[in-house]
Coordinates of C-alpha atoms in Angstrom, one line a residue:
X347 CA -17.3 -12.4 10.9
X348 CA -14.8 -10.4 9.0
X349 CA -11.4 -11.4 7.9
X350 CA -8.4 -9.1 7.4
X351 CA -6.7 -8.9 4.0
X352 CA -3.2 -7.5 3.9
X353 CA -1.5 -6.5 0.6
X354 CA 2.1 -7.1 0.0
X355 CA 4.3 -4.2 -0.8
X356 CA 4.7 -4.0 -4.6
X357 CA 8.4 -3.8 -5.4
X358 CA 9.2 -2.7 -9.0
X359 CA 12.5 -3.1 -10.6
X360 CA 14.1 0.1 -12.0
X361 CA 13.5 0.1 -15.7
X362 CA 17.0 1.7 -16.1
X363 CA 16.0 3.1 -19.5
X364 CA 19.4 4.3 -20.7
X365 CA 21.7 6.0 -18.4
X366 CA 22.7 4.2 -15.2
X367 CA 25.9 2.3 -14.7
X368 CA 24.4 -0.3 -12.4
X369 CA 22.6 -3.4 -13.5
X370 CA 18.9 -3.9 -13.4
X371 CA 18.0 -6.2 -10.5
X372 CA 14.8 -7.6 -12.0
X373 CA 11.3 -7.0 -13.1
X374 CA 8.4 -6.1 -10.9
X375 CA 7.2 -8.6 -8.4
X376 CA 3.8 -8.1 -6.8
X377 CA 1.6 -10.2 -4.6
X378 CA -0.4 -10.4 -1.5
X379 CA 1.0 -11.9 1.6
X380 CA -1.0 -13.7 4.3
X381 CA -2.2 -11.5 7.0
X382 CA -1.6 -11.8 10.8
X383 CA -4.3 -12.8 13.2
X384 CA -5.7 -9.5 14.3
X385 CA -8.3 -10.6 16.8
X386 CA -8.8 -13.2 19.5
X387 CA -12.2 -13.9 18.1
X388 CA -10.8 -15.9 15.2
X389 CA -8.6 -18.2 17.3
X390 CA -9.7 -21.6 18.4
X391 CA -11.2 -20.9 21.8
X392 CA -12.5 -23.9 23.9
X393 CA -16.1 -23.6 24.7
X394 CA -17.0 -21.2 21.9
X395 CA -19.9 -21.9 19.5
X396 CA -19.0 -22.9 16.0
X397 CA -21.5 -20.7 14.2
X398 CA -24.6 -18.8 14.8
X399 CA -27.2 -21.5 15.4
X400 CA -30.3 -19.9 14.1
X401 CA -31.8 -16.7 13.0
X402 CA -34.3 -16.6 16.0
X403 CA -33.3 -14.6 19.0
X404 CA -34.1 -17.3 21.5
X405 CA -32.6 -20.2 19.5
X406 CA -29.2 -20.2 21.1
X407 CA -30.6 -20.0 24.7
X408 CA -32.8 -23.0 24.0
X409 CA -30.0 -24.9 22.4
X410 CA -27.8 -24.4 25.4
X411 CA -30.6 -25.6 27.7
X412 CA -30.9 -28.8 25.6
X413 CA -27.2 -29.5 25.7
X414 CA -26.9 -28.8 29.4
X415 CA -24.1 -26.2 29.1
X416 CA -25.3 -22.9 30.6
X417 CA -21.7 -21.6 30.6
X418 CA -21.3 -21.9 26.8
X419 CA -20.1 -18.6 25.2
X420 CA -22.1 -17.0 22.4
X421 CA -19.0 -15.8 20.7
X422 CA -18.6 -17.3 17.2
X423 CA -15.5 -19.3 16.7
X424 CA -13.7 -20.9 13.8
X425 CA -11.8 -24.2 13.5
X426 CA -8.1 -23.9 13.5
X427 CA -5.7 -21.0 13.9
X428 CA -3.8 -20.8 10.6
X429 CA -5.0 -18.4 8.0
X430 CA -4.1 -20.9 5.3
X431 CA -6.2 -23.8 6.7
X432 CA -9.9 -24.4 6.7
X433 CA -11.7 -22.2 9.2
X434 CA -15.2 -22.6 7.7
X435 CA -16.3 -26.0 9.0
X436 CA -17.8 -25.4 12.4
X437 CA -16.8 -27.3 15.5
X438 CA -19.7 -29.2 17.1
X439 CA -21.0 -28.2 20.5
X440 CA -19.4 -30.2 23.3
X441 CA -21.5 -32.2 25.9
X442 CA -20.8 -32.3 29.6
X443 CA -19.5 -35.5 31.1
X444 CA -22.6 -35.7 33.4
X445 CA -25.9 -34.2 33.9
X446 CA -26.0 -30.9 35.8
X447 CA -22.3 -30.8 36.3
X448 CA -20.2 -27.9 35.0
X449 CA -16.5 -27.5 34.7
X450 CA -16.0 -31.2 34.0
X451 CA -14.1 -32.6 31.0
X452 CA -16.4 -32.7 28.0
X453 CA -17.0 -35.9 26.1
X454 CA -15.6 -36.9 22.7
X455 CA -18.9 -37.8 21.0
X456 CA -19.5 -35.2 18.3
X457 CA -22.9 -33.6 17.7
X458 CA -24.2 -33.6 14.2
X459 CA -24.3 -30.4 12.2
X460 CA -28.0 -30.6 11.5
X461 CA -28.8 -27.6 13.7
X462 CA -26.8 -25.3 11.4
X463 CA -29.2 -23.8 9.0
X464 CA -26.7 -21.5 7.1
X465 CA -23.2 -20.1 7.3
X466 CA -22.6 -16.4 7.5
X467 CA -20.9 -14.6 4.6
X468 CA -17.2 -13.7 4.8
X469 CA -16.1 -10.3 3.5
X470 CA -12.8 -8.6 3.5
X471 CA -12.3 -5.9 6.2
X472 CA -11.1 -3.3 3.7
X473 CA -10.5 -3.3 -0.1
X474 CA -6.9 -3.7 -1.2
X475 CA -4.9 -0.8 -2.5
X476 CA -4.6 -2.3 -5.9
X477 CA -7.4 -0.7 -7.9
X478 CA -7.1 -3.2 -10.8
X479 CA -8.2 -6.1 -8.5
X480 CA -10.6 -4.3 -6.3
X481 CA -13.7 -5.4 -8.1
X482 CA -12.8 -9.0 -7.5
X483 CA -11.3 -8.9 -4.0
X484 CA -13.9 -6.8 -2.3
X485 CA -16.8 -9.2 -3.1
X486 CA -17.7 -11.4 -0.3
X487 CA -18.5 -15.1 -0.4
X488 CA -20.1 -17.8 1.6
X489 CA -17.6 -19.8 3.7
X490 CA -18.7 -23.1 2.2
X491 CA -17.5 -22.0 -1.2
X492 CA -13.9 -22.1 -0.1
X493 CA -11.5 -24.9 -0.8
X494 CA -11.5 -26.8 2.5
X495 CA -8.6 -29.0 1.6
X496 CA -6.2 -26.3 0.3
X497 CA -3.3 -25.6 2.6
X498 CA -0.8 -23.6 0.6
X499 CA -2.8 -21.0 -1.3
X500 CA -4.0 -17.6 -0.4
X501 CA -7.6 -17.3 0.6
X502 CA -8.6 -14.4 -1.7
X503 CA -10.3 -15.5 -4.9
X504 CA -8.7 -13.1 -7.3
X505 CA -6.6 -14.6 -10.0
X506 CA -3.5 -12.6 -9.2
X507 CA -3.3 -13.6 -5.5
X508 CA -2.1 -17.2 -5.9
X509 CA 1.5 -17.6 -7.1
X510 CA 1.7 -19.8 -10.1
X511 CA 4.5 -22.1 -11.0
X512 CA 5.9 -19.5 -13.4
X513 CA 6.0 -17.0 -10.6
X514 CA 8.3 -19.4 -8.7
X515 CA 10.4 -19.8 -11.8
X516 CA 10.6 -16.0 -12.1
X517 CA 11.6 -15.6 -8.5
X518 CA 14.3 -18.2 -8.7
X519 CA 15.7 -16.6 -11.9
X520 CA 15.7 -13.2 -10.2
X521 CA 17.6 -14.4 -7.1
X522 CA 20.2 -16.4 -8.9
X523 CA 21.5 -14.9 -12.2
X524 CA 23.6 -18.0 -12.9
X525 CA 21.0 -20.7 -12.3
X526 CA 20.3 -23.1 -15.1
X527 CA 16.7 -24.4 -15.4
X528 CA 16.5 -28.1 -16.1
X529 CA 12.8 -28.7 -15.9
X530 CA 10.7 -26.2 -17.9
X531 CA 8.9 -28.3 -20.4
X532 CA 6.1 -29.4 -18.0
X533 CA 5.0 -25.7 -17.9
X534 CA 3.7 -26.2 -21.5
X535 CA 0.3 -27.4 -20.4
X536 CA -3.0 -27.8 -22.1
X537 CA -4.3 -24.6 -20.5
X538 CA -1.3 -22.6 -21.8
X539 CA -1.8 -24.0 -25.3
X540 CA -5.4 -23.0 -25.2
X541 CA -4.6 -19.5 -24.0
X542 CA -2.0 -19.2 -26.8
X543 CA -4.6 -20.3 -29.4
X544 CA -7.1 -17.6 -28.3
X545 CA -4.3 -15.0 -28.3
X546 CA -3.6 -15.4 -32.0
X547 CA -5.1 -13.2 -34.7
X548 CA -8.3 -14.6 -36.0
X549 CA -7.8 -13.5 -39.6
X550 CA -4.0 -14.1 -39.9
X551 CA -2.8 -15.7 -43.1
X552 CA -2.2 -19.4 -42.9
X553 CA 1.2 -21.0 -43.0
X554 CA 2.5 -23.9 -45.1
X555 CA -0.1 -26.2 -43.6
X556 CA -3.0 -24.0 -44.9
X557 CA -4.9 -24.3 -41.7
X558 CA -6.7 -21.2 -40.5
X559 CA -7.6 -20.2 -37.0
X560 CA -11.3 -21.0 -37.5
X561 CA -10.7 -24.4 -39.0
X562 CA -8.4 -25.4 -36.2
X563 CA -10.9 -24.3 -33.6
X564 CA -13.7 -26.6 -34.9
X565 CA -12.2 -29.5 -32.9
X566 CA -10.1 -27.3 -30.6
X567 CA -9.9 -29.6 -27.6
X568 CA -9.0 -32.7 -29.6
X569 CA -6.4 -30.8 -31.6
X570 CA -4.8 -29.3 -28.5
X571 CA -4.7 -32.6 -26.7
X572 CA -3.1 -34.3 -29.7
X573 CA -0.6 -31.5 -30.0
X574 CA 0.3 -31.7 -26.3
X575 CA 0.7 -35.5 -26.6
X576 CA 3.0 -35.1 -29.6
X577 CA 5.0 -32.5 -27.7
X578 CA 5.6 -34.7 -24.7
X579 CA 6.3 -37.8 -26.7
X580 CA 8.8 -35.9 -28.9
X581 CA 6.8 -36.5 -32.0
X582 CA 6.2 -32.8 -32.7
X583 CA 7.9 -31.5 -35.8
X584 CA 8.2 -27.8 -36.7
X585 CA 6.9 -27.0 -40.2
X586 CA 8.6 -24.8 -42.7
X587 CA 7.9 -21.1 -42.7
X588 CA 6.2 -19.5 -45.6
X589 CA 8.0 -16.3 -46.7
X590 CA 6.2 -13.3 -48.2
X591 CA 7.3 -9.7 -48.7
X592 CA 5.6 -6.6 -47.4
X593 CA 6.4 -3.0 -48.7
X594 CA 8.7 -0.7 -46.6
X595 CA 9.0 3.1 -46.7
X596 CA 11.2 4.1 -49.6
X597 CA 10.0 1.4 -52.0
X598 CA 11.9 -1.5 -50.5
X599 CA 10.4 -4.8 -49.3
X600 CA 10.7 -6.6 -46.0
X601 CA 10.7 -10.4 -45.8
X602 CA 8.1 -11.8 -43.5
X603 CA 7.8 -15.3 -42.3
X604 CA 4.4 -16.9 -41.7
X605 CA 4.5 -20.0 -39.5
X606 CA 1.9 -22.7 -39.4
X607 CA -0.9 -22.4 -36.8
X608 CA 0.4 -25.2 -34.5
X609 CA 3.9 -23.7 -34.6
X610 CA 2.4 -20.3 -33.5
X611 CA 0.5 -21.9 -30.6
X612 CA 3.5 -23.8 -29.3
X613 CA 5.9 -20.9 -29.8
X614 CA 3.6 -18.5 -27.9
X615 CA 3.4 -21.0 -25.0
X616 CA 7.2 -21.4 -25.0
X617 CA 7.7 -17.7 -25.1
X618 CA 5.5 -17.2 -22.1
X619 CA 7.6 -19.8 -20.2
X620 CA 10.9 -18.4 -21.2
X621 CA 9.9 -14.8 -20.5
X622 CA 9.6 -15.7 -16.8
X623 CA 13.4 -16.2 -16.9
X624 CA 14.7 -13.7 -19.4
X625 CA 12.6 -10.7 -18.3
X626 CA 14.7 -10.8 -15.1
X627 CA 17.9 -10.9 -17.1
X628 CA 17.3 -8.3 -19.8
X629 CA 18.7 -4.8 -19.1
X630 CA 16.6 -1.7 -18.6
X631 CA 17.6 0.0 -21.8
X632 CA 16.2 -2.8 -23.9
X633 CA 12.6 -2.1 -25.0
X634 CA 11.8 -4.0 -28.1
X635 CA 9.2 -6.8 -28.1
X636 CA 9.1 -7.2 -24.3
X637 CA 5.9 -7.6 -22.3
X638 CA 4.9 -4.4 -20.6
X639 CA 7.1 -2.2 -22.7
X640 CA 6.3 -0.1 -25.8
X641 CA 8.0 2.1 -28.4
X642 CA 6.8 5.2 -26.5
X643 CA 8.7 4.1 -23.4
X644 CA 11.9 3.9 -25.5
X645 CA 11.2 7.3 -27.0
X646 CA 10.6 8.8 -23.5
X647 CA 13.8 7.3 -22.2
X648 CA 15.8 8.7 -25.1
X649 CA 14.2 12.1 -24.9
X650 CA 14.8 12.3 -21.1
X651 CA 18.4 11.2 -21.5
X652 CA 19.1 13.7 -24.2
X653 CA 17.5 16.6 -22.3
X654 CA 18.8 15.8 -18.8
X655 CA 22.3 14.3 -19.4
X656 CA 25.3 15.8 -21.0
X657 CA 24.8 14.4 -24.5
X658 CA 26.8 16.1 -27.3
X659 CA 27.2 13.2 -29.7
X660 CA 24.7 10.6 -30.9
X661 CA 25.5 7.3 -32.6
X662 CA 22.4 6.3 -34.6
X663 CA 23.1 2.6 -35.3
X664 CA 21.3 -0.1 -37.2
X665 CA 22.4 -3.8 -37.8
X666 CA 22.3 -4.9 -41.4
X667 CA 19.8 -7.7 -42.0
X668 CA 19.8 -8.7 -38.3
X669 CA 17.1 -11.3 -38.3
X670 CA 18.6 -13.1 -41.3
X671 CA 22.1 -12.9 -39.9
X672 CA 21.6 -14.6 -36.5
X673 CA 24.1 -17.5 -36.1
X674 CA 22.3 -20.6 -35.0
X675 CA 25.2 -22.1 -33.0
X676 CA 25.8 -18.9 -31.1
X677 CA 22.0 -18.7 -30.5
X678 CA 21.9 -22.1 -28.9
X679 CA 25.0 -21.4 -26.8
X680 CA 23.4 -18.2 -25.5
X681 CA 20.1 -20.0 -24.7
X682 CA 22.0 -22.7 -22.8
X683 CA 23.5 -20.2 -20.4
X684 CA 20.1 -20.3 -18.7
X685 CA 18.1 -23.2 -20.2
X686 CA 19.4 -26.7 -19.4
X687 CA 16.1 -28.4 -20.3
X688 CA 17.0 -30.4 -23.4
X689 CA 13.5 -30.6 -24.6
X690 CA 13.1 -26.8 -24.7
X691 CA 16.5 -26.5 -26.5
X692 CA 15.5 -29.2 -29.0
X693 CA 12.3 -27.3 -29.8
X694 CA 14.2 -24.1 -30.5
X695 CA 16.7 -25.9 -32.7
X696 CA 13.8 -27.4 -34.7
X697 CA 12.3 -24.0 -35.4
X698 CA 15.6 -22.6 -36.4
X699 CA 16.3 -25.5 -38.8
X700 CA 12.7 -25.9 -40.1
X701 CA 13.4 -24.2 -43.4
X702 CA 11.7 -21.5 -45.5
X703 CA 9.2 -22.0 -48.3
X704 CA 9.4 -19.2 -50.9
X705 CA 7.5 -19.4 -54.2
X706 CA 7.3 -23.2 -54.0
X707 CA 11.0 -23.7 -53.3
X708 CA 12.4 -25.0 -50.0
X709 CA 15.6 -23.6 -48.6
X710 CA 17.4 -24.4 -45.3
X711 CA 19.5 -21.4 -44.4
X712 CA 22.4 -21.9 -41.9
X713 CA 21.5 -18.7 -40.1
X714 CA 18.7 -16.4 -39.2
X715 CA 15.3 -16.6 -37.7
X716 CA 12.1 -15.8 -39.7
X717 CA 11.0 -12.2 -39.0
X718 CA 7.4 -12.5 -38.1
X719 CA 7.5 -15.8 -36.3
X720 CA 6.3 -15.7 -32.7
X721 CA 9.5 -17.0 -31.3
X722 CA 11.8 -14.6 -33.3
X723 CA 11.5 -11.5 -31.1
X724 CA 12.5 -13.3 -28.0
X725 CA 15.4 -15.1 -29.7
X726 CA 16.5 -11.7 -31.1
X727 CA 16.5 -10.1 -27.7
X728 CA 18.4 -13.1 -26.2
X729 CA 21.0 -12.8 -29.0
X730 CA 21.5 -9.0 -28.6
X731 CA 21.4 -9.3 -24.8
X732 CA 24.7 -11.3 -24.9
X733 CA 26.2 -9.7 -28.0
X734 CA 25.4 -6.0 -27.4
X735 CA 23.7 -5.2 -24.1
X736 CA 26.0 -6.8 -21.6
X737 CA 29.1 -5.7 -23.6
X738 CA 27.9 -2.1 -23.9
X739 CA 27.1 -1.9 -20.2
X740 CA 30.6 -3.1 -19.3
X741 CA 32.2 -0.8 -21.9
X742 CA 30.4 2.2 -20.3
X743 CA 31.7 1.3 -16.9
X744 CA 35.3 0.5 -17.9
X745 CA 36.1 2.7 -20.8
X746 CA 33.8 5.7 -21.1
X747 CA 35.3 8.9 -19.8
X748 CA 32.2 11.1 -20.0
X749 CA 28.5 10.3 -19.7
X750 CA 26.9 7.8 -22.0
X751 CA 23.3 6.7 -22.6
X752 CA 21.9 3.9 -24.7
X753 CA 18.4 2.9 -25.8
X754 CA 17.7 -0.2 -27.9
X755 CA 14.5 -1.3 -29.6
X756 CA 15.1 -4.7 -31.3
X757 CA 18.0 -4.2 -33.8
X758 CA 17.7 -0.4 -33.8
X759 CA 19.5 1.5 -31.1
X760 CA 20.8 5.0 -30.3
X761 CA 23.9 5.7 -28.1
X762 CA 24.6 9.2 -26.7
X763 CA 28.0 10.5 -25.6
X764 CA 29.3 13.5 -23.8
X765 CA 32.8 13.2 -25.5
X766 CA 33.6 12.7 -29.1
X767 CA 36.5 10.5 -28.2
X768 CA 34.2 8.1 -26.4
X769 CA 31.8 8.0 -29.3
X770 CA 34.6 7.1 -31.9
X771 CA 36.2 4.5 -29.7
X772 CA 32.8 2.9 -29.0
X773 CA 31.9 2.8 -32.6
X774 CA 35.2 1.1 -33.5
X775 CA 34.8 -1.4 -30.7
X776 CA 31.2 -2.0 -31.6
X777 CA 32.1 -2.8 -35.2
X778 CA 34.6 -5.4 -34.0
X779 CA 32.2 -6.9 -31.4
X780 CA 29.4 -7.4 -33.9
X781 CA 31.8 -8.9 -36.5
X782 CA 32.8 -11.6 -34.0
X783 CA 29.2 -12.8 -33.9
X784 CA 28.5 -12.7 -37.7
X785 CA 26.8 -9.2 -37.5
X786 CA 27.7 -5.8 -39.0
X787 CA 26.5 -2.3 -38.8
X788 CA 24.5 -0.9 -41.8
X789 CA 26.8 1.6 -43.5
X790 CA 24.0 3.8 -44.7
X791 CA 21.9 3.8 -41.6
X792 CA 24.7 4.1 -39.0
X793 CA 25.8 7.7 -38.4
X794 CA 27.8 9.6 -35.7
X795 CA 26.5 13.2 -35.5
X796 CA 26.9 16.2 -33.2
X797 CA 23.6 16.4 -31.3
X798 CA 22.4 17.9 -28.0
X799 CA 22.0 21.1 -26.1
X800 CA 25.4 22.5 -27.3
X801 CA 25.2 21.2 -30.9
X802 CA 23.6 24.4 -32.4
X803 CA 26.2 26.7 -30.9
X804 CA 29.1 24.5 -31.8
X805 CA 28.1 24.0 -35.4
X806 CA 27.4 27.7 -35.8
X807 CA 30.9 28.5 -34.6
X808 CA 32.3 26.1 -37.1
X809 CA 30.1 27.5 -39.9
X810 CA 28.3 24.1 -40.4
X811 CA 24.7 25.3 -40.2
X812 CA 21.9 23.7 -38.3
X813 CA 22.5 20.5 -36.3
X814 CA 21.8 17.2 -38.0
X815 CA 18.8 15.1 -37.2
X816 CA 18.2 11.4 -36.8
X817 CA 15.2 9.0 -37.0
X818 CA 14.2 6.6 -34.3
X819 CA 11.0 4.6 -34.1
X820 CA 9.2 6.7 -36.7
X821 CA 10.2 10.1 -35.4
X822 CA 12.7 12.7 -36.6
X823 CA 14.6 14.0 -33.6
X824 CA 15.6 17.7 -33.9
X825 CA 17.6 20.1 -31.8
X826 CA 15.2 23.0 -31.0
X827 CA 14.5 25.7 -28.5
X828 CA 11.6 26.4 -26.2
X829 CA 9.9 29.8 -26.0
X830 CA 12.3 30.7 -23.2
X831 CA 15.3 30.0 -25.4
X832 CA 16.2 26.8 -23.7
X833 CA 17.2 23.5 -25.4
X834 CA 14.2 21.4 -26.4
X835 CA 14.2 18.1 -28.2
X836 CA 11.7 18.3 -31.0
X837 CA 10.1 15.1 -32.4
X838 CA 8.3 15.2 -35.8
X839 CA 6.7 12.4 -37.8
X840 CA 9.1 10.7 -40.2
X841 CA 8.6 12.2 -43.7
X842 CA 9.1 8.8 -45.4
X843 CA 6.6 7.1 -43.2
X844 CA 4.0 9.8 -43.6
X845 CA 4.3 9.8 -47.3
X846 CA 4.0 6.0 -47.4
X847 CA 0.9 6.1 -45.2
X848 CA -0.8 8.8 -47.2
X849 CA -0.1 6.9 -50.4
X850 CA -1.7 3.7 -48.9
X851 CA -4.8 5.7 -47.7
X852 CA -5.3 7.3 -51.1
X853 CA -5.3 3.9 -52.8
X854 CA -7.8 2.5 -50.3
X855 CA -10.1 5.5 -50.6
X856 CA -10.2 5.1 -54.4
X857 CA -11.2 1.5 -53.9
X858 CA -13.9 2.5 -51.4
X859 CA -15.2 5.6 -53.2
X860 CA -18.6 4.0 -54.1
X861 CA -19.3 2.9 -50.5
X862 CA -21.8 4.8 -48.4
X863 CA -20.4 8.0 -46.9
X864 CA -21.0 6.8 -43.3
X865 CA -19.0 3.7 -44.0
X866 CA -16.1 5.6 -45.6
X867 CA -16.1 8.2 -42.7
X868 CA -16.1 5.4 -40.0
X869 CA -13.2 3.6 -41.7
X870 CA -11.2 6.8 -42.2
X871 CA -11.8 7.9 -38.6
X872 CA -10.3 4.6 -37.4
X873 CA -7.3 5.2 -39.5
X874 CA -6.8 8.7 -38.2
X875 CA -7.3 7.7 -34.6
X876 CA -4.6 5.0 -35.0
X877 CA -2.2 7.5 -36.5
X878 CA -2.9 10.1 -33.7
X879 CA -2.6 7.4 -31.1
X880 CA 1.1 6.9 -32.0
X881 CA 2.3 10.2 -33.4
X882 CA 0.3 12.8 -31.3
X883 CA 3.3 13.7 -29.1
X884 CA 4.2 17.2 -27.9
X885 CA 6.1 19.4 -30.5
X886 CA 4.5 17.4 -33.4
X887 CA 1.2 19.3 -33.8
X888 CA 2.2 20.8 -37.2
X889 CA 2.9 17.4 -38.7
X890 CA -0.4 16.1 -37.3
X891 CA -2.3 18.9 -38.9
X892 CA -0.6 18.4 -42.2
X893 CA -1.4 14.7 -42.2
X894 CA -5.1 15.3 -41.4
X895 CA -5.4 18.0 -44.1
X896 CA -3.9 15.6 -46.6
X897 CA -6.3 12.9 -45.6
X898 CA -9.3 15.2 -46.2
X899 CA -7.9 16.2 -49.6
X900 CA -7.5 12.6 -50.6
X901 CA -11.0 11.9 -49.5
X902 CA -12.3 14.8 -51.5
X903 CA -10.4 13.6 -54.6
X904 CA -11.9 10.1 -54.2
X905 CA -15.5 11.4 -53.8
X906 CA -15.1 13.6 -56.8
X907 CA -14.2 10.5 -58.9
X908 CA -17.5 8.9 -58.1
X909 CA -19.0 10.6 -61.2
X910 CA -18.0 13.2 -63.8
X911 CA -20.6 15.7 -62.5
X912 CA -19.7 16.5 -58.9
X913 CA -21.0 19.2 -56.7
X914 CA -18.8 18.6 -53.8
X915 CA -17.0 21.8 -52.9
X916 CA -14.2 22.3 -50.4
X917 CA -16.6 24.0 -47.9
X918 CA -18.9 21.0 -48.0
X919 CA -16.0 18.7 -47.7
X920 CA -14.8 20.5 -44.5
X921 CA -18.2 20.1 -43.0
X922 CA -18.2 16.4 -43.9
X923 CA -14.7 15.9 -42.4
X924 CA -15.7 17.8 -39.3
X925 CA -18.6 15.4 -38.8
X926 CA -16.7 12.1 -39.2
X927 CA -13.0 12.7 -38.7
X928 CA -11.1 13.5 -35.4
X929 CA -9.2 16.7 -35.1
X930 CA -5.4 16.9 -34.8
X931 CA -4.5 17.3 -31.2
X932 CA -1.7 16.2 -28.8
X933 CA -2.6 13.0 -26.9
X934 CA 0.6 12.1 -25.2
X935 CA 2.2 13.9 -22.2
X936 CA 5.7 15.3 -22.3
X937 CA 8.3 12.5 -22.3
X938 CA 10.0 13.5 -19.1
X939 CA 6.8 13.6 -17.2
X940 CA 5.7 10.1 -18.3
X941 CA 9.2 8.8 -17.8
X942 CA 9.2 10.0 -14.2
X943 CA 5.8 8.5 -13.7
X944 CA 6.8 5.1 -15.1
X945 CA 10.1 4.9 -13.2
X946 CA 8.5 6.5 -10.0
X947 CA 11.4 8.9 -9.7
X948 CA 14.0 6.2 -9.1
X949 CA 15.9 6.4 -12.4
X950 CA 19.3 8.0 -12.3
X951 CA 18.4 9.9 -15.5
X952 CA 17.2 12.6 -13.2

C-alpha cells in the first residue's frame, strides 16, 4: 500500500536588499502539509481485510472458509480515515452472527492478530520536490515503526517535516509585529544547550573561568543538567568577560571579549530562541551576523543597486566604537518591545552588567557589549534595527526626493542617493539621530562622495579627475567601464587588508621553513583557498594574481633561509608552487546574477 506525500508551497520573504520602499514581510517559511485522501482504498471500508494474511496464495481463501465469510473482500484496508491518526494497526476479521448466514450483523468479539505474520512496508508515492530532504523522505518504513499514539504530527520521518515550538513562535511573530512574547524561557532546554555546546569551537581560548571545551565535555550531561537547573532556579550568574586585543589592518588593535564556556552555551541557546522572533522583524537591507546571510549577499545587493538604480552619490558611513557605545538602558527598552519574558530580559541584563577583566583588573562599564561574545551580534542588530533601520526606511519614504538605496552589515553601512540634496539632508539627520542614542559617526571613515554611472563624466567636466572610491567589506569599489564602454562597478581587494594578510603569511612561513615541503605546501594551499573563496569575484583577477605571486615569493624567501647554500631557483620554485598551490581564478558569479537567483526575481532592484 502506498501513501501520498504532498509538499507545501515554500513561500520565501523578499530579502529586500537595499532599494524598496516597502517593508519586508518576514523570513522564509517552508513545510509540508498533510495530503488529502486520494483513494478509496485507504478509507475505512466495512468488510475489508486488515492486512494481507499470509504470503501463500491460498491462505486468504482458507482463512475465509474458516471464518465462514465467503463474501469478505480481499482489498487491504487501514484503520481510521485521518492521515494524522494511526492507520497501521489492522482491524480484526469480523465473524457472522450465525453459521451459514450472510448479510447479518457481525459480532463484537474480536479475533486475535496471531494470523498476521508481517506488515507490508509503507513508501511514499513520489519523492518531494525539496532535494535537500529527498534522501530521508523517499526511504520507506515498516508500518509498525510509526508512532501509533501521535495525533498532531506529520507522518514523514524527516526532521524538517514536524513544526517545532520555535516554528510556532516564528509564525506568531510574523503574523503580529506588535506581539510581546511572555513565555520564551522554557525553550531553553537540555537538548538546545547540548546543541549549543557542540556548535562551539573546540580550540577556542577559555574565558575567565579557565574551562576549555574538552574539559567541560568530560562530564557533559551532568554539567548541562546542572546548568539548566541553575537557569530555571534563577541561580545562574554571568561571569566577567576576558578582554584581549587582536591586530587590525593599519597597525591598530581591536578589543575582543572572550566569555566563559557556560556563558557561550547559554548565549547561543538564547540567540536561537530570539532569532525566531527578530528574524521576522529585521529589514531586508540588514545583512550582518544573521542566519542564512553572508557578506557576499550584502556585496551583491550593493553592486546590483549601484548598477541598476539611479545612484550618483554614496554615503560611506561607519559608527565610531559602536560595540562599546551601546547604551544599556536603551538596549533593554528595545528588547522589551517584543520580549516580555522577565527571565530572558534578566539574562540579557546580567550579561551586559557582568563586567570586563583586562590584565587582572575588573571594570564595570555603563555601556557597550563585548565584541566577540555570542550574544553581542544579535544585540547589536536589535539596537541598530530601532535606531537606524526603521528610521532610515521611514526617511526614505517621507523625505527622499530621488531614489535611495541602503545596505548595512553590522555597524558598517553604505547609502546611495540620486540627488545630492537628499544625501546632505540625510547625513545631517543621521548625525542627529545617532546622537540621541549615544552614538556618533566616525569622522575619518564617513565620507560623502560622487559615485555612480555619471560620476566620471561629471568629475571630468569639473576638472576633478577620476571618481573617488570607497571600501566596503574588504573590497574597494571603483567606477569603471566594460569593454563596450558601459558603466561597470569594479571591486578590488582592499590594499590594506592584502598587505596585512601577506605580512602575516610571511611571518608564519618563516616559522615553518624547516617543516617538510609537503606540510608547508598543504598549509599554504589552505590559506590560498580561503583567500580565493572570499576575494575571487569578477573584475578582481589582477589582484588575485598579484596576491598569489607574492605568496610564492614569500615561500621562496623562507625556503632559501633554511641554509646559507641554497640551490632553489625561481624556475624550480614555480614548479613547486604549481604542484601544491591553487591558481588564481574567479570563483564567484557576477553579483547581479547571484542577486537575482537569491531573490528569485522578486526584488524591486530590477
